[in-house]
Amino acid sequence: DTGVSQDPRHKITKRGQNVTFRCDPISEHNRLYWYRQTLGQGPEFLTYFQNEAQLEKSRLLSDRFSAERPKGSFSTLEIQRTEQGDSAMYLCASSLDPSGETQYFGPGTRLLVL
Amino acid sequence: QQQVKQSPQSLIVQKGGIPIINCAYENTAFDYFPWYQQFPGKGPALLIAIRPDVSEKKEGRFTISFNKSAKQFSLHIMDSQPGDSATYFCAASRGSGANNLFFGTGTRLTVIP
């Protein structure tokens, strides 16, 4: 296992379309996080899963965003009715330790909404 | 509200120099402070981390200094190399609940050969 993987790496879409991103965490990592990073800024927390349960969501996660982790392994992040302001890098991280503090990030999915 | 404030925004040093990046926080509930390195088009990679019960931690050429009373911490890169040119982020987490990371705004480091 070489680390957290994300797919696709790049996505260009038109405003109003739906997009879905996938994250495969490091094997056996039970915690999975989604962050969003805009240009020139640090990543900002969106949501977190402990196994298959989504336990916390940031206020940044509007109702157009939904995330799932159906079997406690991979996760998907869907954005409905995309807006230009959704353009960002979407990062996934996973953690094995019980506290979740040591997080390993994937390469991210860069989204551009035209 | 930025929970972790980072400076400088950018930094240029000569090869062999010792760049220093500073971060400050207000939330005393933070108890874990990692530093991440990010290259263009890549995700952040964990470099080194510290807890408030120690004042300094060293791993290879990277050293974190921590001042609990001032609520500040900094990253020093010894004998910097051109390959260290990247964006560095400090972060903090609370040790409870989601334990999500709060990141600084990043410092773009350029090491000139």
PDB file of C-alpha atoms in Angstrom:
ATOM      1  CA  ASP A   1       0.000   0.000   0.000  1.00  0.00           C
ATOM      2  CA  THR A   2       1.620   3.211  -1.132  1.00  0.00           C
ATOM      3  CA  GLY A   3      -0.597   5.738   0.594  1.00  0.00           C
ATOM      4  CA  VAL A   4      -3.854   7.580   0.189  1.00  0.00           C
ATOM      5  CA  SER A   5      -5.078   7.681  -3.397  1.00  0.00           C
ATOM      6  CA  GLN A   6      -7.653   9.986  -4.954  1.00  0.00           C
ATOM      7  CA  ASP A   7      -9.471   9.888  -8.252  1.00  0.00           C
ATOM      8  CA  PRO A   8      -9.712  11.784 -10.491  1.00  0.00           C
ATOM      9  CA  ARG A   9      -6.679  14.003 -10.065  1.00  0.00           C
ATOM     10  CA  HIS A  10      -8.244  16.771 -12.127  1.00  0.00           C
ATOM     11  CA  LYS A  11     -11.822  17.604 -12.999  1.00  0.00           C
ATOM     12  CA  ILE A  12     -13.182  20.398 -15.160  1.00  0.00           C
ATOM     13  CA  THR A  13     -16.930  20.870 -15.145  1.00  0.00           C
ATOM     14  CA  LYS A  14     -19.521  23.443 -16.064  1.00  0.00           C
ATOM     15  CA  ARG A  15     -21.465  25.345 -13.468  1.00  0.00           C
ATOM     16  CA  GLY A  16     -24.570  23.456 -12.411  1.00  0.00           C
ATOM     17  CA  GLN A  17     -23.174  19.986 -13.076  1.00  0.00           C
ATOM     18  CA  ASN A  18     -22.681  17.337 -10.391  1.00  0.00           C
ATOM     19  CA  VAL A  19     -19.256  15.881  -9.675  1.00  0.00           C
ATOM     20  CA  THR A  20     -18.079  12.979  -7.539  1.00  0.00           C
ATOM     21  CA  PHE A  21     -14.614  12.331  -6.168  1.00  0.00           C
ATOM     22  CA  ARG A  22     -13.234   9.140  -4.696  1.00  0.00           C
ATOM     23  CA  CYS A  23     -10.696   8.594  -1.923  1.00  0.00           C
ATOM     24  CA  ASP A  24      -9.024   5.311  -1.038  1.00  0.00           C
ATOM     25  CA  PRO A  25      -7.347   5.614   2.384  1.00  0.00           C
ATOM     26  CA  ILE A  26      -4.350   3.697   3.602  1.00  0.00           C
ATOM     27  CA  SER A  27      -5.428   0.144   4.335  1.00  0.00           C
ATOM     28  CA  GLU A  28      -6.855  -0.335   7.852  1.00  0.00           C
ATOM     29  CA  HIS A  29      -6.966   3.382   8.581  1.00  0.00           C
ATOM     30  CA  ASN A  30     -10.318   3.801  10.270  1.00  0.00           C
ATOM     31  CA  ARG A  31     -10.426   7.598  10.245  1.00  0.00           C
ATOM     32  CA  LEU A  32     -10.944   9.455   6.968  1.00  0.00           C
ATOM     33  CA  TYR A  33     -11.046  13.215   6.479  1.00  0.00           C
ATOM     34  CA  TRP A  34     -11.986  15.527   3.635  1.00  0.00           C
ATOM     35  CA  TYR A  35     -10.417  18.988   3.372  1.00  0.00           C
ATOM     36  CA  ARG A  36     -10.670  21.749   0.793  1.00  0.00           C
ATOM     37  CA  GLN A  37      -7.711  23.926  -0.219  1.00  0.00           C
ATOM     38  CA  THR A  38      -8.020  27.087  -2.253  1.00  0.00           C
ATOM     39  CA  LEU A  39      -5.098  28.796  -3.932  1.00  0.00           C
ATOM     40  CA  GLY A  40      -2.636  30.309  -1.492  1.00  0.00           C
ATOM     41  CA  GLN A  41      -4.431  28.941   1.567  1.00  0.00           C
ATOM     42  CA  GLY A  42      -4.040  26.013   3.917  1.00  0.00           C
ATOM     43  CA  PRO A  43      -6.463  23.094   3.810  1.00  0.00           C
ATOM     44  CA  GLU A  44      -9.799  23.603   5.573  1.00  0.00           C
ATOM     45  CA  PHE A  45     -11.693  20.762   7.235  1.00  0.00           C
ATOM     46  CA  LEU A  46     -14.922  19.615   5.588  1.00  0.00           C
ATOM     47  CA  THR A  47     -15.940  16.331   7.215  1.00  0.00           C
ATOM     48  CA  TYR A  48     -14.690  13.206   8.948  1.00  0.00           C
ATOM     49  CA  PHE A  49     -15.572   9.520   9.154  1.00  0.00           C
ATOM     50  CA  GLN A  50     -14.823   6.983  11.836  1.00  0.00           C
ATOM     51  CA  ASN A  51     -15.183   3.734   9.915  1.00  0.00           C
ATOM     52  CA  GLU A  52     -18.469   4.137   8.002  1.00  0.00           C
ATOM     53  CA  ALA A  53     -19.990   6.730  10.334  1.00  0.00           C
ATOM     54  CA  GLN A  54     -19.827  10.402   9.368  1.00  0.00           C
ATOM     55  CA  LEU A  55     -19.272  11.997  12.756  1.00  0.00           C
ATOM     56  CA  GLU A  56     -18.600  15.631  12.065  1.00  0.00           C
ATOM     57  CA  LYS A  57     -19.244  18.178   9.343  1.00  0.00           C
ATOM     58  CA  SER A  58     -17.876  21.674   8.979  1.00  0.00           C
ATOM     59  CA  ARG A  59     -20.157  24.625   8.332  1.00  0.00           C
ATOM     60  CA  LEU A  60     -18.250  24.852   5.016  1.00  0.00           C
ATOM     61  CA  LEU A  61     -20.078  21.716   3.898  1.00  0.00           C
ATOM     62  CA  SER A  62     -23.216  23.181   2.381  1.00  0.00           C
ATOM     63  CA  ASP A  63     -26.237  21.034   1.565  1.00  0.00           C
ATOM     64  CA  ARG A  64     -24.925  20.697  -1.996  1.00  0.00           C
ATOM     65  CA  PHE A  65     -22.103  18.564  -0.625  1.00  0.00           C
ATOM     66  CA  SER A  66     -22.515  14.973   0.498  1.00  0.00           C
ATOM     67  CA  ALA A  67     -19.943  12.438   1.561  1.00  0.00           C
ATOM     68  CA  GLU A  68     -20.198   8.716   2.118  1.00  0.00           C
ATOM     69  CA  ARG A  69     -18.010   5.883   3.291  1.00  0.00           C
ATOM     70  CA  PRO A  70     -20.345   2.935   2.825  1.00  0.00           C
ATOM     71  CA  LYS A  71     -18.165   0.050   3.947  1.00  0.00           C
ATOM     72  CA  GLY A  72     -15.664   1.891   6.055  1.00  0.00           C
ATOM     73  CA  SER A  73     -13.026   1.734   3.336  1.00  0.00           C
ATOM     74  CA  PHE A  74     -13.141   4.143   0.369  1.00  0.00           C
ATOM     75  CA  SER A  75     -15.098   7.377   0.517  1.00  0.00           C
ATOM     76  CA  THR A  76     -16.852   9.563  -2.037  1.00  0.00           C
ATOM     77  CA  LEU A  77     -17.497  13.292  -1.982  1.00  0.00           C
ATOM     78  CA  GLU A  78     -20.256  14.571  -4.247  1.00  0.00           C
ATOM     79  CA  ILE A  79     -20.931  18.187  -5.100  1.00  0.00           C
ATOM     80  CA  GLN A  80     -24.312  18.897  -6.653  1.00  0.00           C
ATOM     81  CA  ARG A  81     -25.095  21.927  -8.800  1.00  0.00           C
ATOM     82  CA  THR A  82     -21.495  23.081  -8.799  1.00  0.00           C
ATOM     83  CA  GLU A  83     -20.706  26.780  -8.509  1.00  0.00           C
ATOM     84  CA  GLN A  84     -17.566  28.656  -9.536  1.00  0.00           C
ATOM     85  CA  GLY A  85     -16.738  29.117  -5.856  1.00  0.00           C
ATOM     86  CA  ASP A  86     -16.386  25.355  -5.530  1.00  0.00           C
ATOM     87  CA  SER A  87     -13.189  25.479  -7.591  1.00  0.00           C
ATOM     88  CA  ALA A  88     -10.473  24.200  -5.263  1.00  0.00           C
ATOM     89  CA  MET A  89      -8.252  21.246  -4.435  1.00  0.00           C
ATOM     90  CA  TYR A  90     -10.169  18.583  -2.521  1.00  0.00           C
ATOM     91  CA  LEU A  91      -7.892  16.610  -0.234  1.00  0.00           C
ATOM     92  CA  CYS A  92      -8.515  13.354   1.527  1.00  0.00           C
ATOM     93  CA  ALA A  93      -6.532  12.223   4.576  1.00  0.00           C
ATOM     94  CA  SER A  94      -6.583   9.079   6.654  1.00  0.00           C
ATOM     95  CA  SER A  95      -5.390   8.167  10.104  1.00  0.00           C
ATOM     96  CA  LEU A  96      -4.810   4.954  12.005  1.00  0.00           C
ATOM     97  CA  ASP A  97      -4.204   6.231  15.494  1.00  0.00           C
ATOM     98  CA  PRO A  98      -7.214   6.398  17.831  1.00  0.00           C
ATOM     99  CA  SER A  99      -6.941  10.171  18.233  1.00  0.00           C
ATOM    100  CA  GLY A 100      -6.731  10.777  14.493  1.00  0.00           C
ATOM    101  CA  GLU A 101      -4.095  13.431  14.875  1.00  0.00           C
ATOM    102  CA  THR A 102      -1.462  11.855  12.592  1.00  0.00           C
ATOM    103  CA  GLN A 103      -3.070  12.323   9.218  1.00  0.00           C
ATOM    104  CA  TYR A 104      -1.681  11.265   5.860  1.00  0.00           C
ATOM    105  CA  PHE A 105      -2.909  13.147   2.841  1.00  0.00           C
ATOM    106  CA  GLY A 106      -3.620  12.027  -0.683  1.00  0.00           C
ATOM    107  CA  PRO A 107      -2.552  13.959  -3.795  1.00  0.00           C
ATOM    108  CA  GLY A 108      -5.908  15.719  -4.041  1.00  0.00           C
ATOM    109  CA  THR A 109      -8.474  16.289  -6.761  1.00  0.00           C
ATOM    110  CA  ARG A 110      -8.259  19.685  -8.403  1.00  0.00           C
ATOM    111  CA  LEU A 111     -11.707  20.915  -9.434  1.00  0.00           C
ATOM    112  CA  LEU A 112     -12.280  23.742 -11.863  1.00  0.00           C
ATOM    113  CA  VAL A 113     -15.845  24.943 -12.352  1.00  0.00           C
ATOM    114  CA  LEU A 114     -16.333  27.011 -15.500  1.00  0.00           C
TER     115      LEU A 114
ATOM    116  CA  GLN B   1     -11.270  33.517  11.933  1.00  0.00           C
ATOM    117  CA  GLN B   2      -7.818  32.065  11.345  1.00  0.00           C
ATOM    118  CA  GLN B   3      -7.104  29.763  14.291  1.00  0.00           C
ATOM    119  CA  VAL B   4      -3.416  29.384  13.434  1.00  0.00           C
ATOM    120  CA  LYS B   5      -1.483  32.395  12.147  1.00  0.00           C
ATOM    121  CA  GLN B   6       1.646  31.773  10.100  1.00  0.00           C
ATOM    122  CA  SER B   7       4.469  34.026   8.929  1.00  0.00           C
ATOM    123  CA  PRO B   8       6.186  34.922   6.734  1.00  0.00           C
ATOM    124  CA  GLN B   9       4.121  34.367   3.620  1.00  0.00           C
ATOM    125  CA  SER B  10       7.264  33.743   1.582  1.00  0.00           C
ATOM    126  CA  LEU B  11      10.931  33.240   2.293  1.00  0.00           C
ATOM    127  CA  ILE B  12      14.041  33.104   0.133  1.00  0.00           C
ATOM    128  CA  VAL B  13      17.318  31.743   1.489  1.00  0.00           C
ATOM    129  CA  GLN B  14      20.640  30.662   0.088  1.00  0.00           C
ATOM    130  CA  LYS B  15      21.593  26.996   0.103  1.00  0.00           C
ATOM    131  CA  GLY B  16      22.928  26.093   3.530  1.00  0.00           C
ATOM    132  CA  GLY B  17      20.922  28.820   5.255  1.00  0.00           C
ATOM    133  CA  ILE B  18      18.463  28.219   8.111  1.00  0.00           C
ATOM    134  CA  PRO B  19      14.955  29.387   7.211  1.00  0.00           C
ATOM    135  CA  ILE B  20      12.640  29.911  10.177  1.00  0.00           C
ATOM    136  CA  ILE B  21       8.859  29.830   9.876  1.00  0.00           C
ATOM    137  CA  ASN B  22       6.690  31.018  12.740  1.00  0.00           C
ATOM    138  CA  CYS B  23       3.187  30.159  13.876  1.00  0.00           C
ATOM    139  CA  ALA B  24       0.937  31.393  16.657  1.00  0.00           C
ATOM    140  CA  TYR B  25      -2.348  30.147  18.067  1.00  0.00           C
ATOM    141  CA  GLU B  26      -4.946  31.280  20.592  1.00  0.00           C
ATOM    142  CA  ASN B  27      -6.902  28.135  21.427  1.00  0.00           C
ATOM    143  CA  THR B  28      -5.303  26.574  24.521  1.00  0.00           C
ATOM    144  CA  ALA B  29      -7.184  23.352  23.803  1.00  0.00           C
ATOM    145  CA  PHE B  30      -4.750  22.640  20.962  1.00  0.00           C
ATOM    146  CA  ASP B  31      -2.345  19.917  22.013  1.00  0.00           C
ATOM    147  CA  TYR B  32      -0.772  18.608  18.805  1.00  0.00           C
ATOM    148  CA  PHE B  33       1.214  20.741  16.365  1.00  0.00           C
ATOM    149  CA  PRO B  34       2.392  19.186  13.086  1.00  0.00           C
ATOM    150  CA  TRP B  35       4.218  20.730  10.165  1.00  0.00           C
ATOM    151  CA  TYR B  36       3.446  19.725   6.608  1.00  0.00           C
ATOM    152  CA  GLN B  37       5.428  20.194   3.391  1.00  0.00           C
ATOM    153  CA  GLN B  38       3.593  20.588   0.106  1.00  0.00           C
ATOM    154  CA  PHE B  39       4.998  20.580  -3.413  1.00  0.00           C
ATOM    155  CA  PRO B  40       2.988  22.032  -6.320  1.00  0.00           C
ATOM    156  CA  GLY B  41       0.211  19.704  -7.413  1.00  0.00           C
ATOM    157  CA  LYS B  42       0.731  17.337  -4.468  1.00  0.00           C
ATOM    158  CA  GLY B  43      -0.979  16.767  -1.152  1.00  0.00           C
ATOM    159  CA  PRO B  44       0.624  17.905   2.110  1.00  0.00           C
ATOM    160  CA  ALA B  45       3.197  15.507   3.574  1.00  0.00           C
ATOM    161  CA  LEU B  46       3.764  15.254   7.329  1.00  0.00           C
ATOM    162  CA  LEU B  47       7.260  16.435   8.264  1.00  0.00           C
ATOM    163  CA  ILE B  48       7.447  16.603  12.033  1.00  0.00           C
ATOM    164  CA  ALA B  49       5.092  17.196  14.958  1.00  0.00           C
ATOM    165  CA  ILE B  50       5.308  18.274  18.593  1.00  0.00           C
ATOM    166  CA  ARG B  51       3.200  18.293  21.746  1.00  0.00           C
ATOM    167  CA  PRO B  52       3.144  21.110  24.317  1.00  0.00           C
ATOM    168  CA  ASP B  53       4.991  19.093  26.956  1.00  0.00           C
ATOM    169  CA  VAL B  54       8.329  19.535  25.165  1.00  0.00           C
ATOM    170  CA  SER B  55      10.031  22.726  24.037  1.00  0.00           C
ATOM    171  CA  GLU B  56      11.972  21.336  21.101  1.00  0.00           C
ATOM    172  CA  LYS B  57      11.924  18.351  18.768  1.00  0.00           C
ATOM    173  CA  LYS B  58      14.444  17.509  16.101  1.00  0.00           C
ATOM    174  CA  GLU B  59      14.138  15.069  13.206  1.00  0.00           C
ATOM    175  CA  GLY B  60      16.991  15.131  10.738  1.00  0.00           C
ATOM    176  CA  ARG B  61      17.417  18.695   9.467  1.00  0.00           C
ATOM    177  CA  PHE B  62      14.020  19.816  10.775  1.00  0.00           C
ATOM    178  CA  THR B  63      13.540  21.258  14.269  1.00  0.00           C
ATOM    179  CA  ILE B  64      10.383  22.503  15.950  1.00  0.00           C
ATOM    180  CA  SER B  65      10.699  24.996  18.790  1.00  0.00           C
ATOM    181  CA  PHE B  66       7.641  25.365  21.013  1.00  0.00           C
ATOM    182  CA  ASN B  67       6.833  28.158  23.467  1.00  0.00           C
ATOM    183  CA  LYS B  68       3.713  27.181  25.383  1.00  0.00           C
ATOM    184  CA  SER B  69       3.410  30.399  27.388  1.00  0.00           C
ATOM    185  CA  ALA B  70       3.611  32.533  24.260  1.00  0.00           C
ATOM    186  CA  LYS B  71       1.439  30.109  22.284  1.00  0.00           C
ATOM    187  CA  GLN B  72       3.956  30.108  19.476  1.00  0.00           C
ATOM    188  CA  PHE B  73       5.907  27.469  17.613  1.00  0.00           C
ATOM    189  CA  SER B  74       8.386  27.565  14.782  1.00  0.00           C
ATOM    190  CA  LEU B  75      10.075  25.355  12.210  1.00  0.00           C
ATOM    191  CA  HIS B  76      13.806  25.596  11.541  1.00  0.00           C
ATOM    192  CA  ILE B  77      15.358  23.881   8.522  1.00  0.00           C
ATOM    193  CA  MET B  78      19.064  23.295   8.994  1.00  0.00           C
ATOM    194  CA  ASP B  79      21.461  23.297   6.033  1.00  0.00           C
ATOM    195  CA  SER B  80      18.628  24.051   3.613  1.00  0.00           C
ATOM    196  CA  GLN B  81      18.825  22.581   0.115  1.00  0.00           C
ATOM    197  CA  PRO B  82      17.160  23.542  -3.191  1.00  0.00           C
ATOM    198  CA  GLY B  83      15.038  20.390  -2.835  1.00  0.00           C
ATOM    199  CA  ASP B  84      13.482  21.929   0.282  1.00  0.00           C
ATOM    200  CA  SER B  85      11.809  24.565  -1.908  1.00  0.00           C
ATOM    201  CA  ALA B  86       8.121  24.007  -1.198  1.00  0.00           C
ATOM    202  CA  THR B  87       5.212  25.456   0.751  1.00  0.00           C
ATOM    203  CA  TYR B  88       5.231  24.712   4.474  1.00  0.00           C
ATOM    204  CA  PHE B  89       2.123  24.659   6.623  1.00  0.00           C
ATOM    205  CA  CYS B  90       1.861  24.611  10.372  1.00  0.00           C
ATOM    206  CA  ALA B  91      -1.246  23.098  11.889  1.00  0.00           C
ATOM    207  CA  ALA B  92      -2.868  22.362  15.223  1.00  0.00           C
ATOM    208  CA  SER B  93      -5.491  19.995  16.563  1.00  0.00           C
ATOM    209  CA  ARG B  94      -7.443  19.636  19.774  1.00  0.00           C
ATOM    210  CA  GLY B  95      -6.992  16.004  20.713  1.00  0.00           C
ATOM    211  CA  SER B  96     -10.684  15.267  20.933  1.00  0.00           C
ATOM    212  CA  GLY B  97     -13.663  14.637  18.697  1.00  0.00           C
ATOM    213  CA  ALA B  98     -12.838  14.774  15.027  1.00  0.00           C
ATOM    214  CA  ASN B  99      -9.352  16.023  15.829  1.00  0.00           C
ATOM    215  CA  ASN B 100      -9.335  17.775  12.481  1.00  0.00           C
ATOM    216  CA  LEU B 101      -6.338  19.921  11.687  1.00  0.00           C
ATOM    217  CA  PHE B 102      -6.463  23.715  11.643  1.00  0.00           C
ATOM    218  CA  PHE B 103      -3.853  24.919   9.157  1.00  0.00           C
ATOM    219  CA  GLY B 104      -1.919  28.141   8.829  1.00  0.00           C
ATOM    220  CA  THR B 105      -1.912  29.989   5.521  1.00  0.00           C
ATOM    221  CA  GLY B 106       1.429  28.577   4.423  1.00  0.00           C
ATOM    222  CA  THR B 107       4.956  29.827   3.746  1.00  0.00           C
ATOM    223  CA  ARG B 108       6.451  29.469   0.295  1.00  0.00           C
ATOM    224  CA  LEU B 109      10.149  28.701   0.748  1.00  0.00           C
ATOM    225  CA  THR B 110      12.673  29.112  -2.044  1.00  0.00           C
ATOM    226  CA  VAL B 111      16.221  27.865  -1.510  1.00  0.00           C
ATOM    227  CA  ILE B 112      18.638  29.364  -4.014  1.00  0.00           C
ATOM    228  CA  PRO B 113      21.526  27.106  -5.092  1.00  0.00           C
TER     229      PRO B 113
END
